[in-house]
Amino acid sequence: MNVLTVAGIVPGPRYSVEATLATGIGHDGTAGRELPVRVWRYQGVVSLEHNREFRGMIRLTDVTSISFFLPDSLDHRRDPQAIHTELGVRQYVSNPGPAAIGIGPTLAETTVVDDPRGGEGRWLQTQAHIHGYGVATLELNYRIEVVTSR
């Protein structure tokens, strides 16, 4: 059981741009191919709170794993060419009393997974580790960019 749980997700504006992805320079010094791509950007806020059912000790070195689905993600049928994930602390509220504070997400990664309800769609799921010692409430900004072929 985790000390922190996802309390809510508020998606921000989602948009996409068309771009060209260069494949690099060839071994003979000539320019590589350019591939037409679409870059989707998902952004918003995920709220975490102290799990009131959690009972036990928390050490300064403990890490909590969190996972959430992007509520406004499109159905990415084919695997994307690239996914970039950014998570940052937006707001932090500590537990009352003197406590050491260690906050912030690490090892954030977004993957495309099958619909957890058994449907045919595919969802974007973000996972990260949180150093959340002494945390009552924590809000994280997320920004995820997904590169797909056009």
CSV table of N, CA and C in Angstrom, one decimal:
chain,number,residue,atom,x,y,z
A,1,MET,N,0.8,-1.2,0.0
A,1,MET,CA,0.0,0.0,0.0
A,1,MET,C,0.9,1.2,0.0
A,2,ASN,N,0.6,2.2,-0.8
A,2,ASN,CA,1.4,3.4,-1.0
A,2,ASN,C,0.9,4.5,0.0
A,3,VAL,N,1.9,5.3,0.4
A,3,VAL,CA,1.6,6.4,1.4
A,3,VAL,C,0.9,7.5,0.6
A,4,LEU,N,1.2,7.7,-0.7
A,4,LEU,CA,0.5,8.7,-1.5
A,4,LEU,C,-0.5,8.0,-2.5
A,5,THR,N,-1.6,8.7,-2.7
A,5,THR,CA,-2.5,8.2,-3.7
A,5,THR,C,-2.9,9.3,-4.6
A,6,VAL,N,-3.3,9.0,-5.8
A,6,VAL,CA,-3.8,10.0,-6.8
A,6,VAL,C,-5.2,10.4,-6.4
A,7,ALA,N,-5.3,11.7,-6.1
A,7,ALA,CA,-6.6,12.3,-5.7
A,7,ALA,C,-7.4,12.8,-6.9
A,8,GLY,N,-6.8,13.3,-7.9
A,8,GLY,CA,-7.5,13.8,-9.1
A,8,GLY,C,-6.5,14.3,-10.1
A,9,ILE,N,-7.1,14.4,-11.4
A,9,ILE,CA,-6.3,14.8,-12.5
A,9,ILE,C,-7.1,15.9,-13.2
A,10,VAL,N,-6.5,17.0,-13.5
A,10,VAL,CA,-7.2,18.1,-14.3
A,10,VAL,C,-6.4,18.3,-15.5
A,11,PRO,N,-6.9,17.8,-16.7
A,11,PRO,CA,-6.2,18.0,-17.9
A,11,PRO,C,-6.3,19.5,-18.4
A,12,GLY,N,-5.2,20.0,-19.0
A,12,GLY,CA,-5.2,21.3,-19.6
A,12,GLY,C,-5.4,21.2,-21.1
A,13,PRO,N,-5.2,22.2,-21.8
A,13,PRO,CA,-5.4,22.2,-23.3
A,13,PRO,C,-4.5,21.1,-23.9
A,14,ARG,N,-5.1,20.4,-24.8
A,14,ARG,CA,-4.3,19.4,-25.6
A,14,ARG,C,-4.2,19.9,-27.0
A,15,TYR,N,-3.1,19.8,-27.6
A,15,TYR,CA,-2.9,20.3,-29.0
A,15,TYR,C,-1.9,19.5,-29.7
A,16,SER,N,-1.8,19.7,-31.0
A,16,SER,CA,-0.8,19.0,-31.8
A,16,SER,C,-0.2,19.9,-32.9
A,17,VAL,N,1.0,19.6,-33.3
A,17,VAL,CA,1.6,20.3,-34.4
A,17,VAL,C,2.2,19.3,-35.4
A,18,GLU,N,2.2,19.7,-36.7
A,18,GLU,CA,2.9,18.9,-37.7
A,18,GLU,C,4.3,19.3,-37.8
A,19,ALA,N,5.2,18.4,-37.9
A,19,ALA,CA,6.6,18.7,-37.9
A,19,ALA,C,7.3,17.7,-38.8
A,20,THR,N,8.6,17.9,-39.0
A,20,THR,CA,9.5,17.0,-39.7
A,20,THR,C,10.6,16.5,-38.8
A,21,LEU,N,10.8,15.2,-38.8
A,21,LEU,CA,11.8,14.6,-37.9
A,21,LEU,C,13.0,14.2,-38.8
A,22,ALA,N,14.1,14.7,-38.6
A,22,ALA,CA,15.3,14.4,-39.3
A,22,ALA,C,15.9,13.1,-38.7
A,23,THR,N,16.3,12.2,-39.6
A,23,THR,CA,16.8,10.9,-39.1
A,23,THR,C,18.3,10.9,-38.8
A,24,GLY,N,18.9,12.1,-39.1
A,24,GLY,CA,20.4,12.2,-38.8
A,24,GLY,C,21.2,12.3,-40.0
A,25,ILE,N,22.5,12.2,-39.8
A,25,ILE,CA,23.4,12.3,-40.9
A,25,ILE,C,23.9,10.9,-41.3
A,26,GLY,N,23.9,10.6,-42.6
A,26,GLY,CA,24.3,9.3,-43.0
A,26,GLY,C,25.8,9.1,-42.8
A,27,HIS,N,26.3,7.8,-43.0
A,27,HIS,CA,27.7,7.5,-42.8
A,27,HIS,C,28.6,8.2,-43.8
A,28,ASP,N,28.0,8.6,-45.0
A,28,ASP,CA,28.8,9.2,-46.0
A,28,ASP,C,28.7,10.8,-45.9
A,29,GLY,N,28.2,11.3,-44.8
A,29,GLY,CA,28.1,12.7,-44.6
A,29,GLY,C,26.9,13.4,-45.2
A,30,THR,N,26.1,12.7,-45.9
A,30,THR,CA,24.9,13.3,-46.5
A,30,THR,C,23.8,13.3,-45.4
A,31,ALA,N,22.9,14.2,-45.6
A,31,ALA,CA,21.7,14.4,-44.7
A,31,ALA,C,20.9,13.1,-44.8
A,32,GLY,N,20.3,12.7,-43.6
A,32,GLY,CA,19.4,11.6,-43.6
A,32,GLY,C,18.1,12.0,-44.1
A,33,ARG,N,17.1,11.0,-44.0
A,33,ARG,CA,15.8,11.3,-44.4
A,33,ARG,C,15.0,12.2,-43.4
A,34,GLU,N,14.0,12.8,-44.0
A,34,GLU,CA,13.1,13.6,-43.1
A,34,GLU,C,11.7,12.9,-43.1
A,35,LEU,N,11.2,12.6,-42.0
A,35,LEU,CA,10.0,12.0,-41.8
A,35,LEU,C,8.9,12.9,-41.3
A,36,PRO,N,7.7,12.9,-42.0
A,36,PRO,CA,6.6,13.8,-41.5
A,36,PRO,C,6.0,13.2,-40.2
A,37,VAL,N,5.9,14.0,-39.2
A,37,VAL,CA,5.4,13.5,-37.9
A,37,VAL,C,4.3,14.5,-37.4
A,38,ARG,N,3.6,14.0,-36.4
A,38,ARG,CA,2.7,14.9,-35.6
A,38,ARG,C,3.1,14.8,-34.2
A,39,VAL,N,3.2,15.9,-33.5
A,39,VAL,CA,3.6,15.9,-32.1
A,39,VAL,C,2.4,16.3,-31.3
A,40,TRP,N,1.9,15.4,-30.4
A,40,TRP,CA,0.8,15.7,-29.6
A,40,TRP,C,1.3,16.1,-28.2
A,41,ARG,N,0.7,17.2,-27.6
A,41,ARG,CA,1.1,17.6,-26.3
A,41,ARG,C,-0.1,17.5,-25.4
A,42,TYR,N,0.1,16.8,-24.3
A,42,TYR,CA,-0.9,16.7,-23.2
A,42,TYR,C,-0.3,17.4,-22.0
A,43,GLN,N,-1.1,18.2,-21.3
A,43,GLN,CA,-0.6,18.9,-20.1
A,43,GLN,C,-1.7,19.0,-19.1
A,44,GLY,N,-1.3,19.1,-17.9
A,44,GLY,CA,-2.3,19.3,-16.8
A,44,GLY,C,-1.7,19.1,-15.4
A,45,VAL,N,-2.6,18.9,-14.5
A,45,VAL,CA,-2.2,18.8,-13.1
A,45,VAL,C,-2.7,17.5,-12.5
A,46,VAL,N,-1.8,16.7,-11.8
A,46,VAL,CA,-2.2,15.6,-11.0
A,46,VAL,C,-2.1,15.9,-9.5
A,47,SER,N,-3.1,15.6,-8.7
A,47,SER,CA,-3.1,15.9,-7.3
A,47,SER,C,-2.9,14.6,-6.5
A,48,LEU,N,-2.0,14.6,-5.6
A,48,LEU,CA,-1.7,13.4,-4.8
A,48,LEU,C,-2.0,13.8,-3.3
A,49,GLU,N,-2.4,12.9,-2.5
A,49,GLU,CA,-2.7,13.2,-1.1
A,49,GLU,C,-2.2,12.0,-0.3
A,50,HIS,N,-2.0,12.2,1.0
A,50,HIS,CA,-1.6,11.2,1.9
A,50,HIS,C,-2.7,10.1,2.0
A,51,ASN,N,-2.4,8.9,1.8
A,51,ASN,CA,-3.3,7.8,1.9
A,51,ASN,C,-3.7,7.5,3.4
A,52,ARG,N,-4.9,7.9,3.8
A,52,ARG,CA,-5.3,7.8,5.2
A,52,ARG,C,-5.3,6.3,5.7
A,53,GLU,N,-5.4,5.4,4.8
A,53,GLU,CA,-5.4,4.0,5.1
A,53,GLU,C,-4.0,3.4,5.4
A,54,PHE,N,-3.0,4.2,5.0
A,54,PHE,CA,-1.6,3.7,5.1
A,54,PHE,C,-1.3,3.7,6.6
A,55,ARG,N,-0.8,2.5,7.0
A,55,ARG,CA,-0.3,2.4,8.4
A,55,ARG,C,1.1,1.8,8.3
A,56,GLY,N,2.1,2.4,9.0
A,56,GLY,CA,3.4,1.9,8.9
A,56,GLY,C,4.4,3.0,9.0
A,57,MET,N,5.7,2.6,9.0
A,57,MET,CA,6.8,3.6,9.1
A,57,MET,C,7.1,4.1,7.7
A,58,ILE,N,7.6,5.3,7.6
A,58,ILE,CA,8.2,5.9,6.4
A,58,ILE,C,9.6,6.3,6.7
A,59,ARG,N,10.5,5.8,5.9
A,59,ARG,CA,11.9,6.3,6.1
A,59,ARG,C,12.2,7.3,5.0
A,60,LEU,N,13.2,8.1,5.3
A,60,LEU,CA,13.6,9.2,4.4
A,60,LEU,C,13.9,8.7,3.0
A,61,THR,N,14.4,7.4,2.9
A,61,THR,CA,14.8,6.9,1.7
A,61,THR,C,13.7,6.2,0.9
A,62,ASP,N,12.5,6.1,1.5
A,62,ASP,CA,11.4,5.4,0.9
A,62,ASP,C,10.9,6.1,-0.4
A,63,VAL,N,10.4,5.4,-1.3
A,63,VAL,CA,9.9,6.0,-2.6
A,63,VAL,C,8.5,5.4,-2.8
A,64,THR,N,7.6,6.2,-3.2
A,64,THR,CA,6.3,5.8,-3.5
A,64,THR,C,6.1,5.8,-5.0
A,65,SER,N,5.6,4.7,-5.6
A,65,SER,CA,5.3,4.6,-7.0
A,65,SER,C,3.9,5.1,-7.2
A,66,ILE,N,3.7,5.9,-8.2
A,66,ILE,CA,2.4,6.4,-8.6
A,66,ILE,C,2.2,6.0,-10.1
A,67,SER,N,0.9,5.9,-10.5
A,67,SER,CA,0.6,5.6,-11.8
A,67,SER,C,-0.8,6.3,-12.1
A,68,PHE,N,-0.9,6.9,-13.3
A,68,PHE,CA,-2.2,7.4,-13.7
A,68,PHE,C,-2.4,7.4,-15.2
A,69,PHE,N,-3.6,7.3,-15.6
A,69,PHE,CA,-3.9,7.4,-17.0
A,69,PHE,C,-4.2,8.9,-17.4
A,70,LEU,N,-3.8,9.3,-18.6
A,70,LEU,CA,-4.2,10.6,-19.0
A,70,LEU,C,-5.6,10.6,-19.5
A,71,PRO,N,-6.5,11.5,-18.8
A,71,PRO,CA,-7.9,11.4,-19.1
A,71,PRO,C,-8.3,11.9,-20.5
A,72,ASP,N,-7.4,12.7,-21.1
A,72,ASP,CA,-7.8,13.2,-22.4
A,72,ASP,C,-6.9,12.7,-23.5
A,73,SER,N,-6.3,11.5,-23.3
A,73,SER,CA,-5.4,11.0,-24.3
A,73,SER,C,-6.2,10.4,-25.5
A,74,LEU,N,-5.7,10.5,-26.6
A,74,LEU,CA,-6.3,9.9,-27.8
A,74,LEU,C,-6.0,8.4,-27.9
A,75,ASP,N,-6.7,7.7,-28.7
A,75,ASP,CA,-6.4,6.3,-28.9
A,75,ASP,C,-5.2,6.2,-29.9
A,76,HIS,N,-4.0,6.0,-29.4
A,76,HIS,CA,-2.8,5.8,-30.2
A,76,HIS,C,-2.7,4.3,-30.6
A,77,ARG,N,-3.4,4.0,-31.7
A,77,ARG,CA,-3.4,2.6,-32.2
A,77,ARG,C,-2.0,2.0,-32.5
A,78,ARG,N,-1.2,2.8,-33.1
A,78,ARG,CA,0.2,2.3,-33.4
A,78,ARG,C,1.1,2.9,-32.3
A,79,ASP,N,2.2,2.2,-32.1
A,79,ASP,CA,3.1,2.7,-31.1
A,79,ASP,C,3.8,3.9,-31.6
A,80,PRO,N,3.9,5.0,-30.7
A,80,PRO,CA,4.5,6.2,-31.1
A,80,PRO,C,6.0,6.1,-31.4
A,81,GLN,N,6.5,7.0,-32.2
A,81,GLN,CA,7.9,7.0,-32.5
A,81,GLN,C,8.7,7.4,-31.3
A,82,ALA,N,8.2,8.3,-30.4
A,82,ALA,CA,8.8,8.8,-29.2
A,82,ALA,C,7.8,9.3,-28.3
A,83,ILE,N,8.1,9.2,-27.0
A,83,ILE,CA,7.3,9.8,-25.9
A,83,ILE,C,8.2,10.5,-24.9
A,84,HIS,N,7.9,11.8,-24.6
A,84,HIS,CA,8.7,12.6,-23.7
A,84,HIS,C,7.8,12.9,-22.5
A,85,THR,N,8.3,12.7,-21.3
A,85,THR,CA,7.5,12.9,-20.1
A,85,THR,C,8.2,13.9,-19.2
A,86,GLU,N,7.4,14.9,-18.7
A,86,GLU,CA,8.0,15.9,-17.7
A,86,GLU,C,7.0,16.0,-16.6
A,87,LEU,N,7.4,15.8,-15.3
A,87,LEU,CA,6.6,16.0,-14.1
A,87,LEU,C,7.4,17.0,-13.3
A,88,GLY,N,6.7,18.0,-12.7
A,88,GLY,CA,7.3,19.0,-11.8
A,88,GLY,C,6.4,19.3,-10.7
A,89,VAL,N,6.9,19.7,-9.6
A,89,VAL,CA,6.1,20.1,-8.4
A,89,VAL,C,5.5,21.4,-8.6
A,90,ARG,N,4.1,21.4,-8.4
A,90,ARG,CA,3.3,22.6,-8.6
A,90,ARG,C,3.0,23.2,-7.2
A,91,GLN,N,2.6,22.3,-6.3
A,91,GLN,CA,2.2,22.8,-4.9
A,91,GLN,C,2.6,21.7,-4.0
A,92,TYR,N,3.0,22.1,-2.8
A,92,TYR,CA,3.4,21.1,-1.7
A,92,TYR,C,2.9,21.6,-0.4
A,93,VAL,N,2.2,20.6,0.3
A,93,VAL,CA,1.7,20.9,1.7
A,93,VAL,C,2.3,19.8,2.6
A,94,SER,N,3.0,20.2,3.6
A,94,SER,CA,3.6,19.2,4.5
A,94,SER,C,2.7,18.8,5.6
A,95,ASN,N,2.9,17.6,6.2
A,95,ASN,CA,2.2,17.2,7.4
A,95,ASN,C,2.6,18.1,8.5
A,96,PRO,N,1.7,18.4,9.4
A,96,PRO,CA,2.0,19.3,10.6
A,96,PRO,C,3.1,18.7,11.4
A,97,GLY,N,3.9,19.6,12.0
A,97,GLY,CA,5.0,19.1,12.9
A,97,GLY,C,6.3,19.1,12.2
A,98,PRO,N,7.4,19.0,12.9
A,98,PRO,CA,8.7,19.0,12.3
A,98,PRO,C,9.0,17.7,11.6
A,99,ALA,N,9.4,17.8,10.3
A,99,ALA,CA,9.6,16.6,9.5
A,99,ALA,C,10.6,17.0,8.5
A,100,ALA,N,11.4,16.0,8.1
A,100,ALA,CA,12.3,16.2,7.0
A,100,ALA,C,11.4,16.2,5.7
A,101,ILE,N,11.9,17.0,4.7
A,101,ILE,CA,11.1,17.1,3.5
A,101,ILE,C,11.9,16.6,2.3
A,102,GLY,N,11.3,15.6,1.7
A,102,GLY,CA,12.0,15.1,0.4
A,102,GLY,C,10.8,15.0,-0.6
A,103,ILE,N,10.8,15.8,-1.6
A,103,ILE,CA,9.7,15.7,-2.5
A,103,ILE,C,10.3,15.7,-3.9
A,104,GLY,N,9.4,15.4,-4.9
A,104,GLY,CA,9.7,15.5,-6.3
A,104,GLY,C,9.7,14.1,-7.0
A,105,PRO,N,9.2,14.2,-8.2
A,105,PRO,CA,9.1,12.9,-9.0
A,105,PRO,C,10.5,12.5,-9.6
A,106,THR,N,10.7,11.3,-9.8
A,106,THR,CA,11.9,10.8,-10.5
A,106,THR,C,11.4,9.6,-11.4
A,107,LEU,N,12.2,9.3,-12.4
A,107,LEU,CA,12.0,8.2,-13.3
A,107,LEU,C,10.6,8.2,-13.9
A,108,ALA,N,10.1,9.4,-14.3
A,108,ALA,CA,8.8,9.5,-14.9
A,108,ALA,C,8.8,8.9,-16.3
A,109,GLU,N,7.8,8.1,-16.7
A,109,GLU,CA,7.8,7.5,-18.0
A,109,GLU,C,6.3,7.3,-18.4
A,110,THR,N,6.0,7.5,-19.6
A,110,THR,CA,4.7,7.4,-20.2
A,110,THR,C,4.8,6.3,-21.2
A,111,THR,N,3.8,5.3,-21.2
A,111,THR,CA,3.7,4.3,-22.1
A,111,THR,C,2.3,4.2,-22.7
A,112,VAL,N,2.2,3.5,-23.8
A,112,VAL,CA,0.9,3.2,-24.4
A,112,VAL,C,0.5,1.8,-24.0
A,113,VAL,N,-0.7,1.7,-23.3
A,113,VAL,CA,-1.2,0.4,-22.8
A,113,VAL,C,-2.5,0.2,-23.3
A,114,ASP,N,-2.9,-1.1,-23.3
A,114,ASP,CA,-4.3,-1.5,-23.7
A,114,ASP,C,-5.3,-1.0,-22.7
A,115,ASP,N,-6.5,-0.7,-23.2
A,115,ASP,CA,-7.6,-0.2,-22.3
A,115,ASP,C,-7.7,-1.2,-21.1
A,116,PRO,N,-7.6,-0.6,-19.9
A,116,PRO,CA,-7.7,-1.5,-18.7
A,116,PRO,C,-9.1,-2.0,-18.5
A,117,ARG,N,-10.0,-1.5,-19.1
A,117,ARG,CA,-11.4,-2.0,-19.0
A,117,ARG,C,-11.7,-3.1,-20.0
A,118,GLY,N,-10.7,-3.4,-20.8
A,118,GLY,CA,-10.9,-4.5,-21.8
A,118,GLY,C,-11.4,-4.1,-23.1
A,119,GLY,N,-11.5,-2.8,-23.4
A,119,GLY,CA,-11.9,-2.3,-24.7
A,119,GLY,C,-10.8,-2.4,-25.7
A,120,GLU,N,-11.1,-2.0,-26.9
A,120,GLU,CA,-10.1,-2.1,-28.0
A,120,GLU,C,-9.2,-0.9,-28.1
A,121,GLY,N,-9.4,0.2,-27.4
A,121,GLY,CA,-8.6,1.4,-27.4
A,121,GLY,C,-7.2,1.2,-26.7
A,122,ARG,N,-6.4,2.2,-26.9
A,122,ARG,CA,-5.1,2.2,-26.2
A,122,ARG,C,-5.0,3.5,-25.5
A,123,TRP,N,-4.5,3.5,-24.2
A,123,TRP,CA,-4.4,4.7,-23.4
A,123,TRP,C,-3.0,5.1,-23.1
A,124,LEU,N,-2.8,6.3,-22.7
A,124,LEU,CA,-1.4,6.7,-22.2
A,124,LEU,C,-1.4,6.6,-20.7
A,125,GLN,N,-0.4,5.9,-20.2
A,125,GLN,CA,-0.3,5.8,-18.7
A,125,GLN,C,1.0,6.3,-18.3
A,126,THR,N,1.0,7.1,-17.3
A,126,THR,CA,2.3,7.7,-16.8
A,126,THR,C,2.6,7.1,-15.4
A,127,GLN,N,3.8,6.7,-15.2
A,127,GLN,CA,4.3,6.2,-14.0
A,127,GLN,C,5.5,7.0,-13.5
A,128,ALA,N,5.7,7.1,-12.2
A,128,ALA,CA,6.8,7.8,-11.6
A,128,ALA,C,7.0,7.4,-10.2
A,129,HIS,N,8.2,7.7,-9.7
A,129,HIS,CA,8.5,7.5,-8.3
A,129,HIS,C,8.5,8.9,-7.6
A,130,ILE,N,8.0,8.9,-6.4
A,130,ILE,CA,7.9,10.2,-5.6
A,130,ILE,C,8.6,10.0,-4.3
A,131,HIS,N,9.5,10.9,-4.0
A,131,HIS,CA,10.1,10.9,-2.7
A,131,HIS,C,9.1,11.8,-1.9
A,132,GLY,N,8.2,11.3,-1.1
A,132,GLY,CA,7.2,12.0,-0.5
A,132,GLY,C,7.1,11.9,1.0
A,133,TYR,N,8.3,12.0,1.7
A,133,TYR,CA,8.3,12.0,3.1
A,133,TYR,C,7.7,13.2,3.7
A,134,GLY,N,6.7,13.1,4.6
A,134,GLY,CA,6.1,14.3,5.3
A,134,GLY,C,5.1,15.0,4.4
A,135,VAL,N,4.6,14.4,3.4
A,135,VAL,CA,3.7,15.0,2.5
A,135,VAL,C,2.2,14.8,2.9
A,136,ALA,N,1.5,15.9,3.0
A,136,ALA,CA,0.0,15.8,3.1
A,136,ALA,C,-0.7,15.9,1.8
A,137,THR,N,-0.3,16.9,1.0
A,137,THR,CA,-0.8,17.1,-0.4
A,137,THR,C,0.3,17.5,-1.3
A,138,LEU,N,0.3,17.0,-2.5
A,138,LEU,CA,1.3,17.3,-3.5
A,138,LEU,C,0.6,17.4,-4.9
A,139,GLU,N,0.8,18.5,-5.6
A,139,GLU,CA,0.3,18.7,-6.9
A,139,GLU,C,1.5,18.7,-7.9
A,140,LEU,N,1.4,17.9,-9.0
A,140,LEU,CA,2.4,17.9,-10.0
A,140,LEU,C,1.9,18.4,-11.3
A,141,ASN,N,2.6,19.2,-12.0
A,141,ASN,CA,2.3,19.6,-13.4
A,141,ASN,C,2.9,18.4,-14.2
A,142,TYR,N,2.1,18.1,-15.3
A,142,TYR,CA,2.6,17.1,-16.2
A,142,TYR,C,2.6,17.7,-17.6
A,143,ARG,N,3.5,17.3,-18.4
A,143,ARG,CA,3.6,17.6,-19.8
A,143,ARG,C,4.1,16.4,-20.6
A,144,ILE,N,3.3,15.9,-21.4
A,144,ILE,CA,3.7,14.7,-22.2
A,144,ILE,C,3.6,15.0,-23.7
A,145,GLU,N,4.7,14.7,-24.4
A,145,GLU,CA,4.7,14.9,-25.8
A,145,GLU,C,4.8,13.5,-26.5
A,146,VAL,N,3.9,13.3,-27.4
A,146,VAL,CA,3.9,12.0,-28.1
A,146,VAL,C,4.1,12.3,-29.6
A,147,VAL,N,5.1,11.6,-30.2
A,147,VAL,CA,5.5,11.8,-31.6
A,147,VAL,C,4.9,10.6,-32.4
A,148,THR,N,4.0,10.9,-33.3
A,148,THR,CA,3.4,9.8,-34.1
A,148,THR,C,3.7,10.1,-35.6
A,149,SER,N,3.6,9.1,-36.5
A,149,SER,CA,3.7,9.3,-37.9
A,149,SER,C,2.4,10.0,-38.4
A,150,ARG,N,2.5,10.8,-39.4
A,150,ARG,CA,1.3,11.4,-39.9
A,150,ARG,C,0.5,10.5,-40.8
